[in-house]
XYZ file of C-alpha atoms in Angstrom:
575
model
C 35.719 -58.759 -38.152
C 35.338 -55.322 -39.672
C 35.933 -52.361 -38.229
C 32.637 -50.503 -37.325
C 34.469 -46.939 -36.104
C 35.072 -44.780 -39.050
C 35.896 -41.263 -39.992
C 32.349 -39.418 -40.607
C 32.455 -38.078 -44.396
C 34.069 -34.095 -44.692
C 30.319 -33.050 -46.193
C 28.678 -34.423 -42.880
C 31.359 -32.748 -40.112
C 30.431 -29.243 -42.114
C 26.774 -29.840 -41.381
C 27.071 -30.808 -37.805
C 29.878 -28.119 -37.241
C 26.952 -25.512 -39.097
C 24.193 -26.890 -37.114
C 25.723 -26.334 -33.819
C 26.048 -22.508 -35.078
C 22.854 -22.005 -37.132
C 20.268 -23.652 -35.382
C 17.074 -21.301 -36.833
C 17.013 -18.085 -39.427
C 17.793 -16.018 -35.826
C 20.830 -17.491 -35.719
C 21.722 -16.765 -39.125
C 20.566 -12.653 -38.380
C 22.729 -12.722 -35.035
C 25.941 -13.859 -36.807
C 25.318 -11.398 -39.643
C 24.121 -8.766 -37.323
C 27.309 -9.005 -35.419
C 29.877 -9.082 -38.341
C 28.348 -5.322 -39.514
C 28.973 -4.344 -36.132
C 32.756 -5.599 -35.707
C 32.809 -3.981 -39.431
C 32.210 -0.331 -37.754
C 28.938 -0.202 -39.653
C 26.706 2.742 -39.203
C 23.703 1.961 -41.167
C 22.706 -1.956 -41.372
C 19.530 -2.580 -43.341
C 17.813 -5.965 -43.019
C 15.466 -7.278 -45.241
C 13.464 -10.605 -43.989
C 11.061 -12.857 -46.323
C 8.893 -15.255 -45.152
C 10.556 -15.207 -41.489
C 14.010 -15.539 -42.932
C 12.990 -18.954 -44.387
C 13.582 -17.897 -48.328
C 15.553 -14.576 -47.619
C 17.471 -12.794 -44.964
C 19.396 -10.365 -46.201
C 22.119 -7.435 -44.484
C 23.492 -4.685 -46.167
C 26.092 -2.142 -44.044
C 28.339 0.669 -44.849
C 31.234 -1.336 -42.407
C 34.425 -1.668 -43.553
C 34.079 -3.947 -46.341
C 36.595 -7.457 -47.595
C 39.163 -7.437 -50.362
C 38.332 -9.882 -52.862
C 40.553 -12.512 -51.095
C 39.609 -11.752 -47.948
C 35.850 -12.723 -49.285
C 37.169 -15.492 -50.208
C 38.292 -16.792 -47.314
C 35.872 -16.223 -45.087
C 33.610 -18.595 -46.021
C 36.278 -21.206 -44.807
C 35.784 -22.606 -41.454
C 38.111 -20.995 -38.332
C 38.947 -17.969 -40.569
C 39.073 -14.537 -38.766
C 40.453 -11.695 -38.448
C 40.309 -11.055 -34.700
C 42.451 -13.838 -33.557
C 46.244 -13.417 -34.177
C 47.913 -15.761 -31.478
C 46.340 -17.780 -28.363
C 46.209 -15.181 -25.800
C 44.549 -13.534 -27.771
C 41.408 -16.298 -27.204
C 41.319 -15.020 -23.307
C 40.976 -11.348 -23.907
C 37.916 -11.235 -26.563
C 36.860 -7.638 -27.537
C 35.218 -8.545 -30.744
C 31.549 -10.189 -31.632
C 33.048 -12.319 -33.611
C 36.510 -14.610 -33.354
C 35.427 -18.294 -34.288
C 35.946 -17.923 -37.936
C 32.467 -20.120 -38.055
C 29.709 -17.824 -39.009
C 30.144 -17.320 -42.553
C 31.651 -20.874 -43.151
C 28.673 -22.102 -41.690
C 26.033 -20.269 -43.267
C 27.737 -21.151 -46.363
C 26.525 -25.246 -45.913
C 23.214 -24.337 -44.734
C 21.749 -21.886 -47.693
C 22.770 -20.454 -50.870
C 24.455 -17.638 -49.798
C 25.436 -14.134 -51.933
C 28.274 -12.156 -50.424
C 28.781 -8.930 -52.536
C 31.781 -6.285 -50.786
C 34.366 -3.718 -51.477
C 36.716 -2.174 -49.132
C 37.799 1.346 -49.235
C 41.541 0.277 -50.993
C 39.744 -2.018 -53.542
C 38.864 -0.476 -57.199
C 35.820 -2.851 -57.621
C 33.908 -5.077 -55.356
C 32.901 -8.909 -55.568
C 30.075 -10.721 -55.973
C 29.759 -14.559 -55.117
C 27.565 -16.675 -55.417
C 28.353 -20.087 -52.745
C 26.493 -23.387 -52.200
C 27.175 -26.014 -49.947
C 30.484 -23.855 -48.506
C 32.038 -23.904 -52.277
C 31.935 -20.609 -54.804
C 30.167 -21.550 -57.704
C 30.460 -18.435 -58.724
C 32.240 -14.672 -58.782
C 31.851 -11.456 -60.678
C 33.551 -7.954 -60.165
C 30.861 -5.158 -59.318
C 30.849 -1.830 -59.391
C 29.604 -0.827 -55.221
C 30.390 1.814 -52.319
C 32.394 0.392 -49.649
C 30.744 -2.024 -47.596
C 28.950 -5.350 -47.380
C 25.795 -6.566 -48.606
C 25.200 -10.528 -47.217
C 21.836 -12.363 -48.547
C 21.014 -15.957 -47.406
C 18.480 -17.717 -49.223
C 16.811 -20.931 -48.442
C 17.967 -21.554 -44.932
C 18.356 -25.583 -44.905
C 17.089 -26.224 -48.424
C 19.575 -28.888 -48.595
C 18.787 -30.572 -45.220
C 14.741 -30.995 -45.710
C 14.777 -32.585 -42.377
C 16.162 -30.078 -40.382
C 13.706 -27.376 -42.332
C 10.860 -28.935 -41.582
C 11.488 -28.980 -38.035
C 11.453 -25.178 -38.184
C 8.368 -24.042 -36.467
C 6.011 -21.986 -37.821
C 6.665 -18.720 -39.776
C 4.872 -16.208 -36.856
C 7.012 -18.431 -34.323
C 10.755 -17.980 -36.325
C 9.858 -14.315 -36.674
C 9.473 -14.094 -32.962
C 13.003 -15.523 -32.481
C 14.292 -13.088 -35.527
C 12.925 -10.225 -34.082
C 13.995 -11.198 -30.380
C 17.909 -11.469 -31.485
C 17.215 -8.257 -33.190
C 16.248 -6.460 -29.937
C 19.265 -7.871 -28.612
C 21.601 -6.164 -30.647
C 19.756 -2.879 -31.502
C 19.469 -2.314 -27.610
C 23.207 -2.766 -26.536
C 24.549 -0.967 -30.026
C 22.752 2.121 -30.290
C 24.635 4.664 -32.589
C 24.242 2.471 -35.713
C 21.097 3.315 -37.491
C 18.939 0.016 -38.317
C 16.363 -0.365 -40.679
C 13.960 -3.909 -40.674
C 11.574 -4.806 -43.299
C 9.644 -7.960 -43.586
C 7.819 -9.191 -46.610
C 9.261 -5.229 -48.433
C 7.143 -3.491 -45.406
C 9.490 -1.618 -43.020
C 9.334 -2.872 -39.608
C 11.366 -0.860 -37.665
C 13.547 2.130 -38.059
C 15.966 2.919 -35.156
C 18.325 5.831 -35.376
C 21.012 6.675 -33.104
C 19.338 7.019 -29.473
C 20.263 6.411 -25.713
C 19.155 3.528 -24.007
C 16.135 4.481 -22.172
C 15.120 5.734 -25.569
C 15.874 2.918 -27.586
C 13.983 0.869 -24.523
C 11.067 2.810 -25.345
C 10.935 2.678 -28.935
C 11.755 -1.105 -28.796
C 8.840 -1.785 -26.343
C 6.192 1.278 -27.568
C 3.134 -1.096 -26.839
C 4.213 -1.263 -23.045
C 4.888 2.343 -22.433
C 7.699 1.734 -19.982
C 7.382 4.447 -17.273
C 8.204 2.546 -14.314
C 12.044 1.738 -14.861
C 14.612 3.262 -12.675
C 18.391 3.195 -13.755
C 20.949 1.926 -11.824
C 25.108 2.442 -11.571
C 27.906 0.497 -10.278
C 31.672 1.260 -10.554
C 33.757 -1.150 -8.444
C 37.619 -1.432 -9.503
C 37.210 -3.291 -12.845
C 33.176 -3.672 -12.888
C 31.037 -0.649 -14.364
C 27.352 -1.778 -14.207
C 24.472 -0.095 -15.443
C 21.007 -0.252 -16.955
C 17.403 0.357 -15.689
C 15.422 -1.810 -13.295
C 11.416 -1.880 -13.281
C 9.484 -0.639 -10.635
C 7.638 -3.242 -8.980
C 3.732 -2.609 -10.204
C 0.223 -4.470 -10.679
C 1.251 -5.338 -13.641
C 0.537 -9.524 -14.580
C 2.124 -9.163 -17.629
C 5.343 -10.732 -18.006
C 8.787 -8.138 -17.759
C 10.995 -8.112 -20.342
C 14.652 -9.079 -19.123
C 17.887 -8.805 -21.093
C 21.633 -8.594 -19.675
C 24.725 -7.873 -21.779
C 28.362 -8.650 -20.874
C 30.321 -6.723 -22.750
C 27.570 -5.541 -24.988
C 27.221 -9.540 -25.806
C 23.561 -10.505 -24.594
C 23.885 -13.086 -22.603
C 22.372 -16.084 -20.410
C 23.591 -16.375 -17.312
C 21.604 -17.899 -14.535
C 23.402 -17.360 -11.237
C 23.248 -13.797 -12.243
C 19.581 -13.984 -13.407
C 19.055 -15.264 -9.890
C 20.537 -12.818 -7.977
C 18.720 -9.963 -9.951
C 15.065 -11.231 -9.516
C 15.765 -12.166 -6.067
C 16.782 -8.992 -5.418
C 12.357 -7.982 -5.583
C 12.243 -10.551 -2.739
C 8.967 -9.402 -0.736
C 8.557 -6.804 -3.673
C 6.781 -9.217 -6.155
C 4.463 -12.046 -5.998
C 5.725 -13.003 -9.664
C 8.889 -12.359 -10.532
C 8.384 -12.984 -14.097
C 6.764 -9.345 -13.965
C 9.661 -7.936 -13.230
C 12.079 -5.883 -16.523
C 15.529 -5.515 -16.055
C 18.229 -4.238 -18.894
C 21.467 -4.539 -17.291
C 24.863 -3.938 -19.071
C 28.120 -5.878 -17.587
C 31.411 -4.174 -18.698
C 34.890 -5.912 -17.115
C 38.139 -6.301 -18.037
C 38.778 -8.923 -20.924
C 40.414 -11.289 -19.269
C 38.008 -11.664 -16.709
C 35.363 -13.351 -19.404
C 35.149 -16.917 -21.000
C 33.458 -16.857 -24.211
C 34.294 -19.944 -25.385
C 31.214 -22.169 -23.457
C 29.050 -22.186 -25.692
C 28.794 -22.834 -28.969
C 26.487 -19.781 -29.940
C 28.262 -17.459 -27.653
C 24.682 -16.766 -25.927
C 26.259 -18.044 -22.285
C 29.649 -16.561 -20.467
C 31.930 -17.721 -18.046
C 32.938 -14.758 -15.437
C 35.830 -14.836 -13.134
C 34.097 -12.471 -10.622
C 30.661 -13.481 -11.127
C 29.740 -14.047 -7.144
C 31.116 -10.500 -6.560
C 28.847 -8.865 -9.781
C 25.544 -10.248 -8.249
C 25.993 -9.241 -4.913
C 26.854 -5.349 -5.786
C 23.928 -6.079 -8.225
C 21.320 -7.223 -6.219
C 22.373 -4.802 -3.692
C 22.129 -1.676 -6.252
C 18.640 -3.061 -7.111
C 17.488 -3.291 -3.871
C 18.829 0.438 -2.614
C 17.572 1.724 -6.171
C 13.876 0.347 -4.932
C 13.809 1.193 -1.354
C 14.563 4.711 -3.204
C 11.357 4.600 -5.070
C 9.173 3.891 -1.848
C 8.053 7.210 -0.973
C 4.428 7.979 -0.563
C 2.864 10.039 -3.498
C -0.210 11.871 -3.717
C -2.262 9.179 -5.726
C -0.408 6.102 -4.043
C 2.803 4.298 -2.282
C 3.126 1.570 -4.595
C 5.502 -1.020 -2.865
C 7.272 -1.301 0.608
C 8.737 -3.084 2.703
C 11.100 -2.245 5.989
C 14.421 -2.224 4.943
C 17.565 -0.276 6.664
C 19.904 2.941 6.473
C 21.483 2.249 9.599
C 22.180 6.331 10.556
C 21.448 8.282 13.279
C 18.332 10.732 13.962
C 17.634 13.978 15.632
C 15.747 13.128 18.604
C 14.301 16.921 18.651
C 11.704 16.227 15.787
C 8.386 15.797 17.513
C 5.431 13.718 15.486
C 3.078 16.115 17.333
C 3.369 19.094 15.821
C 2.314 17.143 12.534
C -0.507 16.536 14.161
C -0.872 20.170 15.449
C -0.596 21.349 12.066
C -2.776 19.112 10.493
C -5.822 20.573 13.125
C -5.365 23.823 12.089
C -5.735 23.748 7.962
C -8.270 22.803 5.910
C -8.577 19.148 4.373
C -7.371 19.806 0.755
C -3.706 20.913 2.938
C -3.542 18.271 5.047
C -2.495 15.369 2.319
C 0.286 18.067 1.446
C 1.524 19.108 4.847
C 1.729 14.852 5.574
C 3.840 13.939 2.111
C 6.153 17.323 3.086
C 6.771 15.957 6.648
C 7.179 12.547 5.487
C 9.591 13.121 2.670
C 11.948 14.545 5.737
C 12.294 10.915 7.042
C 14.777 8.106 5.694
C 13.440 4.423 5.451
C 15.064 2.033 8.138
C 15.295 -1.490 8.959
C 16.960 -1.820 11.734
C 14.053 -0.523 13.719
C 13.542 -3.485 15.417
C 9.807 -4.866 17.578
C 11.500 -4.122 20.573
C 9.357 -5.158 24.128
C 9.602 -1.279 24.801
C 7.458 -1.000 21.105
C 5.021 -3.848 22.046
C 4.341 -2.047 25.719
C 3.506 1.105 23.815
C 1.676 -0.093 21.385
C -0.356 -2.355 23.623
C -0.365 -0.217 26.843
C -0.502 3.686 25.386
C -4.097 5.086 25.982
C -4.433 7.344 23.217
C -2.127 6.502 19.830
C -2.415 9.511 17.247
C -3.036 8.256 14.330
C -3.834 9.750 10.188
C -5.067 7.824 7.448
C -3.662 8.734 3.847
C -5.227 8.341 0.417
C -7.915 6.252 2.522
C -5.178 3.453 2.343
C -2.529 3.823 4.897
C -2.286 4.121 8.785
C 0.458 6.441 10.265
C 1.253 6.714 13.877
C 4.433 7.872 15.195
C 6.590 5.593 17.836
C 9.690 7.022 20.214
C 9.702 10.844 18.671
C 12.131 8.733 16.416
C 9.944 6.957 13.700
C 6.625 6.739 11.779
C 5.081 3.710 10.536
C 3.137 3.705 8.172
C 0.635 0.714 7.895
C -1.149 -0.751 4.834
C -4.896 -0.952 6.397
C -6.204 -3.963 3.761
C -2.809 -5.892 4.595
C -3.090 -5.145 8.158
C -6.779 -6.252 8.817
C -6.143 -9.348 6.487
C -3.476 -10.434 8.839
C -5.600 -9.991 12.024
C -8.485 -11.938 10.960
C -6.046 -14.456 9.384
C -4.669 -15.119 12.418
C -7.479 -14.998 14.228
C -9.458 -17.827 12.437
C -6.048 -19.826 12.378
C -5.361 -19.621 16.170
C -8.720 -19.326 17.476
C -10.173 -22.925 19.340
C -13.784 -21.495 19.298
C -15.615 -18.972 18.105
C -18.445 -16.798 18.874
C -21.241 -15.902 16.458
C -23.830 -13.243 15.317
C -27.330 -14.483 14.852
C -29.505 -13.312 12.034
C -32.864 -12.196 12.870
C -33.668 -13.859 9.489
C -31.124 -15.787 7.212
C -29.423 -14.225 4.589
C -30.061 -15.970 1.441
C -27.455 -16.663 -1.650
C -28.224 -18.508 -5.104
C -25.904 -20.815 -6.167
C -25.057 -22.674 -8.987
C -24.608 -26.660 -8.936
C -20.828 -26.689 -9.168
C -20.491 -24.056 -6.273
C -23.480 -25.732 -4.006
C -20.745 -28.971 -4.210
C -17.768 -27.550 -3.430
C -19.518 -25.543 -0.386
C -20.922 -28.967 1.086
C -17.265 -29.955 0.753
C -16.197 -27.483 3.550
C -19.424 -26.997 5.455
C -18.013 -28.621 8.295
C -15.183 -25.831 8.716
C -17.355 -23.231 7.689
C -19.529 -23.651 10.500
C -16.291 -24.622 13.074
C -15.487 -20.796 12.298
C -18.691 -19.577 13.369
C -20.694 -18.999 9.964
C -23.963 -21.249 10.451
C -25.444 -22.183 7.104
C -28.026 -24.682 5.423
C -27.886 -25.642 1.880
C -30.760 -26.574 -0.381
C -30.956 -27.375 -3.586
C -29.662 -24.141 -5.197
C -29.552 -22.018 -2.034
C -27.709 -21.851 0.664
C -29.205 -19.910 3.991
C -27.035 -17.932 6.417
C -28.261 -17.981 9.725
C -24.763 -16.397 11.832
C -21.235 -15.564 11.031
C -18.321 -14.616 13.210
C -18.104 -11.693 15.765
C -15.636 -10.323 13.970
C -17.015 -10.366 10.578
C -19.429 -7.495 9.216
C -22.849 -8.640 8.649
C -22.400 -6.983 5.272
C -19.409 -8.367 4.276
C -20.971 -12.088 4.201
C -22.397 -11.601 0.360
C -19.048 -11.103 -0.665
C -17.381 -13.744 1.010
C -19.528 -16.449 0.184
C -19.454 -15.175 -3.308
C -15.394 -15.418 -3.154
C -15.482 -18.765 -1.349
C -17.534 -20.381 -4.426
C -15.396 -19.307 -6.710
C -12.424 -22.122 -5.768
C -13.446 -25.715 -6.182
C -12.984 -27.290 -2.539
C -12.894 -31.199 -2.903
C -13.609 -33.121 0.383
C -11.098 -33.813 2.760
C -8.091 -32.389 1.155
C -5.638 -31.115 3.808
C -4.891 -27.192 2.845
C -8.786 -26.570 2.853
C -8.863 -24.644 6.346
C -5.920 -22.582 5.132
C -7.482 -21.770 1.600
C -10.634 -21.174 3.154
C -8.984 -18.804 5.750
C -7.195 -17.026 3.513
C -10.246 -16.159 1.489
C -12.677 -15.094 4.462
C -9.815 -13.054 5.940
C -9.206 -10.513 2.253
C -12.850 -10.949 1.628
C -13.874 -9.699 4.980
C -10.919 -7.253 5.668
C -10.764 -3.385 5.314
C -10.946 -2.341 1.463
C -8.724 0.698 0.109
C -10.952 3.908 -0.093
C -12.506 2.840 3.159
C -12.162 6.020 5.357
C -11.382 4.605 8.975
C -12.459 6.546 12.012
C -9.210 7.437 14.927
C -10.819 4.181 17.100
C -10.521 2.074 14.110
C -7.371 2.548 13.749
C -6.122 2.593 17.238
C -7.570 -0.536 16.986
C -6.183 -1.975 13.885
C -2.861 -1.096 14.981
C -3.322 -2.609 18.554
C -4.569 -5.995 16.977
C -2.124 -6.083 13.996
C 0.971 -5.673 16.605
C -0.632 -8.762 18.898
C -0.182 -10.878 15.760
C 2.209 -13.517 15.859
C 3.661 -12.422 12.321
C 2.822 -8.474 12.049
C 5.553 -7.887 9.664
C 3.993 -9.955 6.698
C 0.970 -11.009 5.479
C -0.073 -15.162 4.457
C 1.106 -14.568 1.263
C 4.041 -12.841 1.804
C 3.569 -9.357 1.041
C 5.090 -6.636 3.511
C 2.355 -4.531 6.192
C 4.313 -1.749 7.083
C 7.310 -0.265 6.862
C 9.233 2.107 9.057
C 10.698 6.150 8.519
C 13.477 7.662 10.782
C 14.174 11.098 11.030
C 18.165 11.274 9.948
C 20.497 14.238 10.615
C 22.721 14.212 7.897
C-alpha cells in the first residue's frame, strides 16, 4: 500500500509560513512599519494605493543594509536582533523572527532599494516569489525605501478573500494608529491614492491622541501613573460621559500594541457602576517591565503577550483607574457628571459644622450661593466607608427638620453626623422610590379623573397596551381602549396627574407581547423614570425632606434598577 504521509513541497511551507505572518495589506504595513523603527528612523513616509492592494510602499532615513545584508533578509529566520537563545527571553526589538521580509517576499513582488552609511552605493532588487530576479547599484542617501506590489497576486484565492478596499484601509489605517501613537518622535507622513493623509510630527501623547482622533475632540481623558519595582504604567483614561459612541482602546507592552484580555478585563471593569456600556469607555495605556518578564513568542503576529506578573499589573491598574475617577467626581458649576460612594478611609475634624453653610447661604444673594456650596464642598474628601448605620436610618427617619439645598436643580445635599454630606441625585432618587414602590406594593390606591384623559394611538401601540392592561390597571392606572384611543379614567396616588401623557407615551413605545414573564418589571421600570423628578425641576425644602426620607426606606437606596449609583458620600478630612 502506498504511503499517503508526505513532505509538503518547499514552495507550499513558504506560503503557509507567509500566510501565518501576512494575513491582509495591514500586516504587510505593521512589519514594515516596525523594521523603520528598529532602523532608528526619523522620518517614515508611506505611500498606499488602492488600500495597499497594488502598492504599499515605506521609505525611512533608518539605518540602512549593506548589499549583503539586503540580501539576506529576504531569507526566512534571518535577523539581526537575535545572537544566541537567551537572547529569545529578553526581546527589546520590534522585530526578531527573521520572517517579515522573507515573507512578504512570497506574497508580492517586492522592491527593496538601501544604503547604509559605510556603503559607497546602494541596492536595488527586484524579488518574486522569495527569489531576486533582479539587482542594480543606485546612487541614494542612507536609508531604506521598501515597496510591495500586488499583495497575493500569486495566490488569487487568498486575494479575493480580501474584503473590500474601504474595509482593508480601515485595518491599514488602524495598525497605523498603533504605531504612530506609542512612537512619537519619528515624523510620519501617509498618503493614499498620491493625497496626503496624515502628517504627524514629533508630539507627546495626549497630543498625538488628539491629532489621531481630531473628529472626537477628546477632552474628557485623565492620565494616569504607576511605578511599582519593575512596572512603570502610564497613559490616559476617559472620563465616564453620555457619550453612546464607542471608546477607542489601545494598550502597549513595551511600546508593542497588544491584545491581552485578562488585562482588557480588569481595565473596563475598573468603570464598574461608572458605565452602562463599557464599550464607551477610551483607554491608552502603556506597559513598560523588565524583558524578561514578557513572552513574545505566542503568537504568530506578535499582536498577543505572555506576562509573568500580569495578575499584579491589573490590579495596580484597575486600582489607578478607579482612584484617578473618584478624583474627577467633584461637583462643577454646570454639572457632577458621575459618582458613586467609594472610600479614603482617613479621619475628619469633627469641629466643621454643616450649619454655618447653611447660615451663609441665608445671608447672600442667589447668584453666591452656587459658589459659596462648590467652595465648601471642594473642602470634603469622598468616602466609602461611610456605612447605613441604624444610628443614620433613625436620623434620617426620625429627625424633624433635615436641612437640605438643591444644586444645579439636580442634586439634594443634606448633611449627616457634623461628619458628612450626601449629596443625592433627585431623578435617580425618585426613580428608585416609585420603583420600589410599584414592585413591593400588594394594592394600590388611585386618583379619579373628573373626566378621562384621552391619548391617540396607533394600531401597533393599541396591541401591545391590551397586552399589559391587566397590570396596568393592578397598579392603579384605570384605562379603556377603543379602537385608536385609549381613555384614562385614574392613576396611582403617587403619580402626577400630569405626568400620565408622558408615561403612556413611553409605555407604547416597547412592544409588550402577552404573557411574557419580565412584563411587570419592564413596565415598572418605565412608569417609575417616566413619572419621577426630571433635572431642572426646582424642588421645594418639603420635597426634599421627603425624597430623602422615602429614598432611605428603600430596600436598595444605594442603586438604582439599572444599576447606576444615587448618592455618594463627602467627609471632612484633616490632613
Amino acid at each position: 500500500m502506498k504511503n499517503i504521509i508526505q513532505f509538503l513541497p518547499e514552495k507550499v511551507i513558504q506560503q503557509i509560513a507567509a500566510g501565518e505572518v501576512i494575513q491582509r495589506p495591514s500586516s504587510v504595513l505593521r512589519e514594515l512599519l516596525e523594521n523603520a523603527i528598529d532602523a532608528n528612523a526619523k522620518i517614515i513616509d508611506i505611500f498606499i494605493k488602492d488600500s495597499g492592494k497594488t502598492l504599499i510602499q515605506l521609505m525611512d532615513d533608518g539605518i540602512g543594509m549593506s548589499i549583503d545584508d539586503a540580501k539576506m533578509s529576504i531569507q526566512r529566520h534571518t535577523t539581526s536582533k537575535i545572537k544566541k537563545n537567551d537572547d529569545i527571553f529578553r526581546i527589546k526589538t520590534k522585530g526578531f523572527r527573521g520572517e517579515a521580509l522573507a515573507s512578504i517576499a512570497h506574497i508580492s513582488q517586492l522592491e527593496i532599494q538601501t544604503k547604509n552609511r559605510e556603503s559607497s552605493v546602494g541596492i536595488h532588487l527586484f524579488i518574486e516569489e522569495g527569489k531576486i530576479k533582479k539587482e542594480i547599484p543606485i546612487n541614494m542617501l542612507k536609508g531604506t525605501r521598501i515597496s510591495v506590489k500586488n499583495i497575493f497576486y500569486k495566490l488569487p484565492v487568498r486575494r479575493q478573500f480580501l474584503r473590500s478596499s474601504r474595509i482593508e484601509f480601515q485595518h491599514i489605517i488602524y495598525e497605523f494608529y498603533k504605531i504612530v501613537l506609542a512612537h512619537r518622535n519619528i515624523t510620519y507622513r501617509f498618503y493614499h491614492n498620491n493625497k496626503i493623509i496624515f502628517y504627524f510630527k514629533k508630539a507627546s501623547l495626549i497630543e498625538r491622541i488628539k491629532d489621531v482622533f481630531i473628529n472626537n475632540k477628546r477632552k474628557n481623558l485623565v492620565p494616569i501613573f504607576i511605578k511599582k519595582n519593575k512596572i512603570l504604567v502610564k497613559g490616559f483614561v476617559s472620563v465616564p460621559d453620555v457619550s453612546t459612541k464607542k471608546g477607542d482602546q489601545f494598550l502597549w507592552v513595551n511600546q508593542r500594541c497588544v491584545t491581552h484580555l485578562f488585562l482588557h478585563k480588569k481595565i473596563i471593569h475598573a468603570y464598574d457602576g461608572f458605565l452602562k456600556d463599557f464599550k464607551t469607555a477610551s483607554y491608552f495605556i502603556f506597559i513598560f517591565l523588565d524583558y524578561s518578564l514578557v513572552n513574545w513568542n505566542v503568537h504568530p503576529t506578535k499582536k498577543e503577550v505572555k506576562l509573568d506578573e500580569e495578575k499584579i499589573i491589573g490590579e495596580i491598574i484597575q486600582q489607578e483607574i478607579k482612584n484617578v475617577l473618584f478624583y474627577q467626581y467633584k461637583v462643577i458649576n454646570k454639572e457632577l457628571k458621575t459618582y458613586d460612594i467609594f472610600s479614603s478611609g482617613k479621619s475628619f475634624e469633627k469641629s466643621f459644622l454643616l450649619n454655618n453653610l447653611y447660615d451663609k447661604l441665608s445671608n447672600t444673594n442667589k447668584a453666591n450661593q452656587e459658589k459659596i456650596i462648590q467652595n465648601k464642598i471642594n473642602e470634603f474628601d469622598y468616602d466609602t466607608n461611610f456605612q447605613l448605620t441604624n444610628e443614620f436610618y433613625h436620623y434620617v427617619s426620625h429627625q424633624k427638620k433635615i436641612k437640605t439645598l438643591q444644586i444645579n436643580r439636580k442634586y439634594i445635599i443634606f448633611g449627616f453626623n457634623n461628619e458628612y454630606i450626601i449629596l443625592v441625585d433627585q431623578h435617580r432618587a425618585h426613580q428608585n422610590i416609585l420603583f420600589e414602590f410599584f414592585l413591593r406594593k400588594k394594592s394600590f390606591v388611585s386618583q379619579q379623573f373628573l373626566f378621562p384623559l384621552k391619548v391617540k394611538l396607533f394600531e401597533e401601540e393599541s396591541i401591545s397596551l391590551n397586552n399589559i392592561k391587566n397590570d396596568l390597571i393592578n397598579f392603579g392606572f384605570h384605562l379603556y381602549i377603543c379602537n385608536e384611543f385609549v381613555y384614562l379614567y385614574s392613576v396611582p396616588e403617587n403619580i402626577q396627574k400630569n405626568m400620565l401623557v408622558r408615561i403612556i407615551q413611553n409605555i407604547v413605545t416597547y412592544n409588550f407581547i402577552k404573557g411574557e414573564k419580565n412584563n411587570k418589571k419592564k413596565l415598572i421600570h418605565i412608569i417609575s423614570k417616566s413619572a419621577s423628578v426630571k433635572y431642572g425641576t426646582k424642588l421645594y425644602p418639603e420635597k426634599m425632606e421627603c425624597i430623602i426620607k422615602d429614598l432611605f426606606s428603600c430596600h436598595n437606596p444605594n442603586y438604582t434598577y439599572s444599576g447606576d449609583p444615587i448618592f455618594f458620600v463627602l467627609s471632612k478630612n484633616i490632613f
